[in-house]
XYZ file of C-alpha atoms in Angstrom:
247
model
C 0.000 0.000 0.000
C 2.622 2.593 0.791
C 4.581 1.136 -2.078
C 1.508 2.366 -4.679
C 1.203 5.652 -2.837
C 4.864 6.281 -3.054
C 4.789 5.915 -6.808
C 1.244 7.163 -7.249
C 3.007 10.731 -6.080
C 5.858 10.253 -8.099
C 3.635 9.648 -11.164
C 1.847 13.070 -9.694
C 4.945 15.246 -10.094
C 5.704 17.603 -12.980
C 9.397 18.783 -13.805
C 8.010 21.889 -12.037
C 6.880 22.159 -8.978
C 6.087 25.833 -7.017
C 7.928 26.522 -4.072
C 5.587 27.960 -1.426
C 4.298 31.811 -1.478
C 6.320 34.269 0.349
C 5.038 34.818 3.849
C 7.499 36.386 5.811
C 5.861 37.982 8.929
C 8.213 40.618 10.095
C 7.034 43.893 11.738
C 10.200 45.905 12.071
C 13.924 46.619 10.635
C 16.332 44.321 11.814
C 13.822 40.987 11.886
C 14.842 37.754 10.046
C 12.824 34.661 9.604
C 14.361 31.129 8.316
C 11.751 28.387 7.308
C 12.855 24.914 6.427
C 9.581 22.265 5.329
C 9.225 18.742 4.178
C 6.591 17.496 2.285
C 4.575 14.521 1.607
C 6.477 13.967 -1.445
C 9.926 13.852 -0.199
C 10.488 17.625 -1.033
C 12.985 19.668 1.139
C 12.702 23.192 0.911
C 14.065 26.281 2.647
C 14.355 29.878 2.632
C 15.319 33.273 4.806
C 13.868 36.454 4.669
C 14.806 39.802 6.496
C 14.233 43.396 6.497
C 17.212 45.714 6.572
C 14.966 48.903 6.460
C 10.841 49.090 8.041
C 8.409 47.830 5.763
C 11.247 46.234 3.113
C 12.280 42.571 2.873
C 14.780 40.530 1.206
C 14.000 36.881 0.682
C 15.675 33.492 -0.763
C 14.359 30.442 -1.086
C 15.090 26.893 -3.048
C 13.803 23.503 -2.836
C 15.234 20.173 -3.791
C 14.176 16.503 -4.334
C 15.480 13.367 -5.716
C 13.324 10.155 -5.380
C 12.703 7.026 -7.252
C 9.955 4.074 -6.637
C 9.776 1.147 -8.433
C 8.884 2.710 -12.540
C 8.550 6.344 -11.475
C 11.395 8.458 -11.084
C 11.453 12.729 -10.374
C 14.030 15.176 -9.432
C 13.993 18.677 -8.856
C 15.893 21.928 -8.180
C 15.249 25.321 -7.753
C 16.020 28.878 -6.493
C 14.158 32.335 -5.881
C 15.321 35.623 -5.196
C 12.511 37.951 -4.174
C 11.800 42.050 -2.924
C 8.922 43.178 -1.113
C 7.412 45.244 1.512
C 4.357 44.248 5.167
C 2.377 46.556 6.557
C 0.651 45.916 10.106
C -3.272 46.370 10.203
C -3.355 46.865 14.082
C -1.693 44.572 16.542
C -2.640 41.370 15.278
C -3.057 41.486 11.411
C -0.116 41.839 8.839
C -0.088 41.813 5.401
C 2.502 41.697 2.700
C 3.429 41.001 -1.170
C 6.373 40.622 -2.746
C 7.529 39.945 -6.756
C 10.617 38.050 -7.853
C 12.595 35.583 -10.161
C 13.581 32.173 -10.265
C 15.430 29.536 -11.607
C 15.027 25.375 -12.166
C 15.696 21.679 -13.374
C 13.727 18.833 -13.356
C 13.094 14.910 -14.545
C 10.087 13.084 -14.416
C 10.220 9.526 -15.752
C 7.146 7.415 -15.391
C 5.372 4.412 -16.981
C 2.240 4.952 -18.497
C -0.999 3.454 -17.295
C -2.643 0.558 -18.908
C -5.725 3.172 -20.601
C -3.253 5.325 -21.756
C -1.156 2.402 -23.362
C -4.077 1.333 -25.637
C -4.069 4.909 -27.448
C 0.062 5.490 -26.901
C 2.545 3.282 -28.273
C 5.160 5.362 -25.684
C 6.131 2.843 -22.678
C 7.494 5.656 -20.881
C 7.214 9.453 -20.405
C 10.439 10.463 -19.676
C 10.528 14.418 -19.595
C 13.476 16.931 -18.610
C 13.501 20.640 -18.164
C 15.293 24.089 -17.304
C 12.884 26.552 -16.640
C 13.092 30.322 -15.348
C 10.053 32.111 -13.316
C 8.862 35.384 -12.613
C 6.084 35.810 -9.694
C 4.469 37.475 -7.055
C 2.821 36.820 -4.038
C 0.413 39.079 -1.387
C -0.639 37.440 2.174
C -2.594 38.193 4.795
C -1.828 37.132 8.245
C -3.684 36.485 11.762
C -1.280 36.271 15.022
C -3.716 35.441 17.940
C -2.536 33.854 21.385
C -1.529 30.556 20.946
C -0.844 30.163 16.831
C -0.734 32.477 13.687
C -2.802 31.494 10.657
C -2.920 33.088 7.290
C -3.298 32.951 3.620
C -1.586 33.754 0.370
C -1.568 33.848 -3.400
C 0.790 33.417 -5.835
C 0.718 33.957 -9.348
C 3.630 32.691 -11.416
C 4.692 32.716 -14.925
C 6.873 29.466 -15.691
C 9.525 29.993 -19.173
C 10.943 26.913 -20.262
C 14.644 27.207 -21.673
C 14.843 23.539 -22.529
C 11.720 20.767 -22.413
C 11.824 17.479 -23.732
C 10.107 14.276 -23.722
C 11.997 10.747 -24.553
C 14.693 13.404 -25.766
C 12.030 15.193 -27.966
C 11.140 18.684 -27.717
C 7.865 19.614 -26.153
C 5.951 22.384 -27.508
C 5.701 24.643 -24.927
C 7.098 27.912 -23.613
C 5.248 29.196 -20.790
C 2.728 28.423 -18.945
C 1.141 30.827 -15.881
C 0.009 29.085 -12.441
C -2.648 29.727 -9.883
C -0.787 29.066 -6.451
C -3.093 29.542 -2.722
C -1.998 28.248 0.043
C -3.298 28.243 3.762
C -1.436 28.032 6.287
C -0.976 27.690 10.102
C 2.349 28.675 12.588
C 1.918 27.345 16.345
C 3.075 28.979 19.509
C 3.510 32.663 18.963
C 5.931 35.286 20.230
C 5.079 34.990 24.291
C 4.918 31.506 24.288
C 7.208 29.238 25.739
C 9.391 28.791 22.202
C 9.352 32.264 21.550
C 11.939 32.073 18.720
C 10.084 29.741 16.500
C 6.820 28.012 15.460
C 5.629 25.291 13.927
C 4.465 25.188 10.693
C 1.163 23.558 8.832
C 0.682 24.465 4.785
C -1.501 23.180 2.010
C -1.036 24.896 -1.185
C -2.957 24.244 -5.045
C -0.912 25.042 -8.000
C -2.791 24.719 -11.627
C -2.882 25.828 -15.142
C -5.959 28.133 -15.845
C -5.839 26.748 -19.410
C -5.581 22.716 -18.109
C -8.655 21.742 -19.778
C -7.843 23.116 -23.548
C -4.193 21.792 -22.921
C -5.394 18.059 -22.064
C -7.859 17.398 -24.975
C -5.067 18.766 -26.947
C -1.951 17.204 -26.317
C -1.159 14.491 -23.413
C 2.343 16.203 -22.958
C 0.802 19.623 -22.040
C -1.808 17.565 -19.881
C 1.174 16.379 -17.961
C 2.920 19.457 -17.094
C -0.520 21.883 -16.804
C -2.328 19.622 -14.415
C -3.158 20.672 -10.772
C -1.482 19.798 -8.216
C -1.748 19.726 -4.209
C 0.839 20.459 -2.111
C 1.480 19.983 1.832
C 4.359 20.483 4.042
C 5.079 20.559 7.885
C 8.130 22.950 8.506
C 9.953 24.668 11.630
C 10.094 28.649 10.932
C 12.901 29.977 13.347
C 12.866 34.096 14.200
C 16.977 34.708 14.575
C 15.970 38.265 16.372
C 13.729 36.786 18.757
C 16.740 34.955 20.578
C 18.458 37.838 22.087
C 14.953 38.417 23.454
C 14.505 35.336 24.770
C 17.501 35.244 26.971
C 16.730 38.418 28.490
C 13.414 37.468 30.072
Protein backbone atom coordinates (compact mmCIF):
# COMPACT_ATOMS: atom_id res chain seq x y z
CA UNK A 1 0.00 0.00 0.00
CA UNK A 2 2.62 2.59 0.79
CA UNK A 3 4.58 1.14 -2.08
CA UNK A 4 1.51 2.37 -4.68
CA UNK A 5 1.20 5.65 -2.84
CA UNK A 6 4.86 6.28 -3.05
CA UNK A 7 4.79 5.91 -6.81
CA UNK A 8 1.24 7.16 -7.25
CA UNK A 9 3.01 10.73 -6.08
CA UNK A 10 5.86 10.25 -8.10
CA UNK A 11 3.63 9.65 -11.16
CA UNK A 12 1.85 13.07 -9.69
CA UNK A 13 4.95 15.25 -10.09
CA UNK A 14 5.70 17.60 -12.98
CA UNK A 15 9.40 18.78 -13.80
CA UNK A 16 8.01 21.89 -12.04
CA UNK A 17 6.88 22.16 -8.98
CA UNK A 18 6.09 25.83 -7.02
CA UNK A 19 7.93 26.52 -4.07
CA UNK A 20 5.59 27.96 -1.43
CA UNK A 21 4.30 31.81 -1.48
CA UNK A 22 6.32 34.27 0.35
CA UNK A 23 5.04 34.82 3.85
CA UNK A 24 7.50 36.39 5.81
CA UNK A 25 5.86 37.98 8.93
CA UNK A 26 8.21 40.62 10.09
CA UNK A 27 7.03 43.89 11.74
CA UNK A 28 10.20 45.91 12.07
CA UNK A 29 13.92 46.62 10.63
CA UNK A 30 16.33 44.32 11.81
CA UNK A 31 13.82 40.99 11.89
CA UNK A 32 14.84 37.75 10.05
CA UNK A 33 12.82 34.66 9.60
CA UNK A 34 14.36 31.13 8.32
CA UNK A 35 11.75 28.39 7.31
CA UNK A 36 12.85 24.91 6.43
CA UNK A 37 9.58 22.27 5.33
CA UNK A 38 9.23 18.74 4.18
CA UNK A 39 6.59 17.50 2.29
CA UNK A 40 4.57 14.52 1.61
CA UNK A 41 6.48 13.97 -1.44
CA UNK A 42 9.93 13.85 -0.20
CA UNK A 43 10.49 17.63 -1.03
CA UNK A 44 12.99 19.67 1.14
CA UNK A 45 12.70 23.19 0.91
CA UNK A 46 14.07 26.28 2.65
CA UNK A 47 14.36 29.88 2.63
CA UNK A 48 15.32 33.27 4.81
CA UNK A 49 13.87 36.45 4.67
CA UNK A 50 14.81 39.80 6.50
CA UNK A 51 14.23 43.40 6.50
CA UNK A 52 17.21 45.71 6.57
CA UNK A 53 14.97 48.90 6.46
CA UNK A 54 10.84 49.09 8.04
CA UNK A 55 8.41 47.83 5.76
CA UNK A 56 11.25 46.23 3.11
CA UNK A 57 12.28 42.57 2.87
CA UNK A 58 14.78 40.53 1.21
CA UNK A 59 14.00 36.88 0.68
CA UNK A 60 15.68 33.49 -0.76
CA UNK A 61 14.36 30.44 -1.09
CA UNK A 62 15.09 26.89 -3.05
CA UNK A 63 13.80 23.50 -2.84
CA UNK A 64 15.23 20.17 -3.79
CA UNK A 65 14.18 16.50 -4.33
CA UNK A 66 15.48 13.37 -5.72
CA UNK A 67 13.32 10.15 -5.38
CA UNK A 68 12.70 7.03 -7.25
CA UNK A 69 9.96 4.07 -6.64
CA UNK A 70 9.78 1.15 -8.43
CA UNK A 71 8.88 2.71 -12.54
CA UNK A 72 8.55 6.34 -11.47
CA UNK A 73 11.39 8.46 -11.08
CA UNK A 74 11.45 12.73 -10.37
CA UNK A 75 14.03 15.18 -9.43
CA UNK A 76 13.99 18.68 -8.86
CA UNK A 77 15.89 21.93 -8.18
CA UNK A 78 15.25 25.32 -7.75
CA UNK A 79 16.02 28.88 -6.49
CA UNK A 80 14.16 32.33 -5.88
CA UNK A 81 15.32 35.62 -5.20
CA UNK A 82 12.51 37.95 -4.17
CA UNK A 83 11.80 42.05 -2.92
CA UNK A 84 8.92 43.18 -1.11
CA UNK A 85 7.41 45.24 1.51
CA UNK A 86 4.36 44.25 5.17
CA UNK A 87 2.38 46.56 6.56
CA UNK A 88 0.65 45.92 10.11
CA UNK A 89 -3.27 46.37 10.20
CA UNK A 90 -3.36 46.87 14.08
CA UNK A 91 -1.69 44.57 16.54
CA UNK A 92 -2.64 41.37 15.28
CA UNK A 93 -3.06 41.49 11.41
CA UNK A 94 -0.12 41.84 8.84
CA UNK A 95 -0.09 41.81 5.40
CA UNK A 96 2.50 41.70 2.70
CA UNK A 97 3.43 41.00 -1.17
CA UNK A 98 6.37 40.62 -2.75
CA UNK A 99 7.53 39.95 -6.76
CA UNK A 100 10.62 38.05 -7.85
CA UNK A 101 12.60 35.58 -10.16
CA UNK A 102 13.58 32.17 -10.27
CA UNK A 103 15.43 29.54 -11.61
CA UNK A 104 15.03 25.37 -12.17
CA UNK A 105 15.70 21.68 -13.37
CA UNK A 106 13.73 18.83 -13.36
CA UNK A 107 13.09 14.91 -14.54
CA UNK A 108 10.09 13.08 -14.42
CA UNK A 109 10.22 9.53 -15.75
CA UNK A 110 7.15 7.42 -15.39
CA UNK A 111 5.37 4.41 -16.98
CA UNK A 112 2.24 4.95 -18.50
CA UNK A 113 -1.00 3.45 -17.30
CA UNK A 114 -2.64 0.56 -18.91
CA UNK A 115 -5.73 3.17 -20.60
CA UNK A 116 -3.25 5.32 -21.76
CA UNK A 117 -1.16 2.40 -23.36
CA UNK A 118 -4.08 1.33 -25.64
CA UNK A 119 -4.07 4.91 -27.45
CA UNK A 120 0.06 5.49 -26.90
CA UNK A 121 2.54 3.28 -28.27
CA UNK A 122 5.16 5.36 -25.68
CA UNK A 123 6.13 2.84 -22.68
CA UNK A 124 7.49 5.66 -20.88
CA UNK A 125 7.21 9.45 -20.40
CA UNK A 126 10.44 10.46 -19.68
CA UNK A 127 10.53 14.42 -19.59
CA UNK A 128 13.48 16.93 -18.61
CA UNK A 129 13.50 20.64 -18.16
CA UNK A 130 15.29 24.09 -17.30
CA UNK A 131 12.88 26.55 -16.64
CA UNK A 132 13.09 30.32 -15.35
CA UNK A 133 10.05 32.11 -13.32
CA UNK A 134 8.86 35.38 -12.61
CA UNK A 135 6.08 35.81 -9.69
CA UNK A 136 4.47 37.48 -7.06
CA UNK A 137 2.82 36.82 -4.04
CA UNK A 138 0.41 39.08 -1.39
CA UNK A 139 -0.64 37.44 2.17
CA UNK A 140 -2.59 38.19 4.79
CA UNK A 141 -1.83 37.13 8.24
CA UNK A 142 -3.68 36.49 11.76
CA UNK A 143 -1.28 36.27 15.02
CA UNK A 144 -3.72 35.44 17.94
CA UNK A 145 -2.54 33.85 21.39
CA UNK A 146 -1.53 30.56 20.95
CA UNK A 147 -0.84 30.16 16.83
CA UNK A 148 -0.73 32.48 13.69
CA UNK A 149 -2.80 31.49 10.66
CA UNK A 150 -2.92 33.09 7.29
CA UNK A 151 -3.30 32.95 3.62
CA UNK A 152 -1.59 33.75 0.37
CA UNK A 153 -1.57 33.85 -3.40
CA UNK A 154 0.79 33.42 -5.84
CA UNK A 155 0.72 33.96 -9.35
CA UNK A 156 3.63 32.69 -11.42
CA UNK A 157 4.69 32.72 -14.92
CA UNK A 158 6.87 29.47 -15.69
CA UNK A 159 9.53 29.99 -19.17
CA UNK A 160 10.94 26.91 -20.26
CA UNK A 161 14.64 27.21 -21.67
CA UNK A 162 14.84 23.54 -22.53
CA UNK A 163 11.72 20.77 -22.41
CA UNK A 164 11.82 17.48 -23.73
CA UNK A 165 10.11 14.28 -23.72
CA UNK A 166 12.00 10.75 -24.55
CA UNK A 167 14.69 13.40 -25.77
CA UNK A 168 12.03 15.19 -27.97
CA UNK A 169 11.14 18.68 -27.72
CA UNK A 170 7.87 19.61 -26.15
CA UNK A 171 5.95 22.38 -27.51
CA UNK A 172 5.70 24.64 -24.93
CA UNK A 173 7.10 27.91 -23.61
CA UNK A 174 5.25 29.20 -20.79
CA UNK A 175 2.73 28.42 -18.95
CA UNK A 176 1.14 30.83 -15.88
CA UNK A 177 0.01 29.08 -12.44
CA UNK A 178 -2.65 29.73 -9.88
CA UNK A 179 -0.79 29.07 -6.45
CA UNK A 180 -3.09 29.54 -2.72
CA UNK A 181 -2.00 28.25 0.04
CA UNK A 182 -3.30 28.24 3.76
CA UNK A 183 -1.44 28.03 6.29
CA UNK A 184 -0.98 27.69 10.10
CA UNK A 185 2.35 28.67 12.59
CA UNK A 186 1.92 27.34 16.35
CA UNK A 187 3.07 28.98 19.51
CA UNK A 188 3.51 32.66 18.96
CA UNK A 189 5.93 35.29 20.23
CA UNK A 190 5.08 34.99 24.29
CA UNK A 191 4.92 31.51 24.29
CA UNK A 192 7.21 29.24 25.74
CA UNK A 193 9.39 28.79 22.20
CA UNK A 194 9.35 32.26 21.55
CA UNK A 195 11.94 32.07 18.72
CA UNK A 196 10.08 29.74 16.50
CA UNK A 197 6.82 28.01 15.46
CA UNK A 198 5.63 25.29 13.93
CA UNK A 199 4.46 25.19 10.69
CA UNK A 200 1.16 23.56 8.83
CA UNK A 201 0.68 24.46 4.78
CA UNK A 202 -1.50 23.18 2.01
CA UNK A 203 -1.04 24.90 -1.19
CA UNK A 204 -2.96 24.24 -5.05
CA UNK A 205 -0.91 25.04 -8.00
CA UNK A 206 -2.79 24.72 -11.63
CA UNK A 207 -2.88 25.83 -15.14
CA UNK A 208 -5.96 28.13 -15.85
CA UNK A 209 -5.84 26.75 -19.41
CA UNK A 210 -5.58 22.72 -18.11
CA UNK A 211 -8.65 21.74 -19.78
CA UNK A 212 -7.84 23.12 -23.55
CA UNK A 213 -4.19 21.79 -22.92
CA UNK A 214 -5.39 18.06 -22.06
CA UNK A 215 -7.86 17.40 -24.97
CA UNK A 216 -5.07 18.77 -26.95
CA UNK A 217 -1.95 17.20 -26.32
CA UNK A 218 -1.16 14.49 -23.41
CA UNK A 219 2.34 16.20 -22.96
CA UNK A 220 0.80 19.62 -22.04
CA UNK A 221 -1.81 17.57 -19.88
CA UNK A 222 1.17 16.38 -17.96
CA UNK A 223 2.92 19.46 -17.09
CA UNK A 224 -0.52 21.88 -16.80
CA UNK A 225 -2.33 19.62 -14.41
CA UNK A 226 -3.16 20.67 -10.77
CA UNK A 227 -1.48 19.80 -8.22
CA UNK A 228 -1.75 19.73 -4.21
CA UNK A 229 0.84 20.46 -2.11
CA UNK A 230 1.48 19.98 1.83
CA UNK A 231 4.36 20.48 4.04
CA UNK A 232 5.08 20.56 7.88
CA UNK A 233 8.13 22.95 8.51
CA UNK A 234 9.95 24.67 11.63
CA UNK A 235 10.09 28.65 10.93
CA UNK A 236 12.90 29.98 13.35
CA UNK A 237 12.87 34.10 14.20
CA UNK A 238 16.98 34.71 14.57
CA UNK A 239 15.97 38.27 16.37
CA UNK A 240 13.73 36.79 18.76
CA UNK A 241 16.74 34.95 20.58
CA UNK A 242 18.46 37.84 22.09
CA UNK A 243 14.95 38.42 23.45
CA UNK A 244 14.50 35.34 24.77
CA UNK A 245 17.50 35.24 26.97
CA UNK A 246 16.73 38.42 28.49
CA UNK A 247 13.41 37.47 30.07
Amino acid sequence: MLAGLSAGLLASCSVYVPLQPATPLLRAKGEAEVTASAYLSGRLEGSAAYSPLNHLVVRAAGGLTTTQKDSAVFSNRQFELSLGTYRQLGPEWLVGGSGGYGRGEGHRNFRLGRAELLSDTTTYRRYAARYHTLFTDIFLAHEGNWSTWGVAYRLSQVRFGFLTNNGQPVPLRRMTRNEPMVFVRLSNRQGIMRWGQLQLASSFSWSSDYIGSSLNSPERADLKEGRIFTSVGLVIYPHRFGRAADK
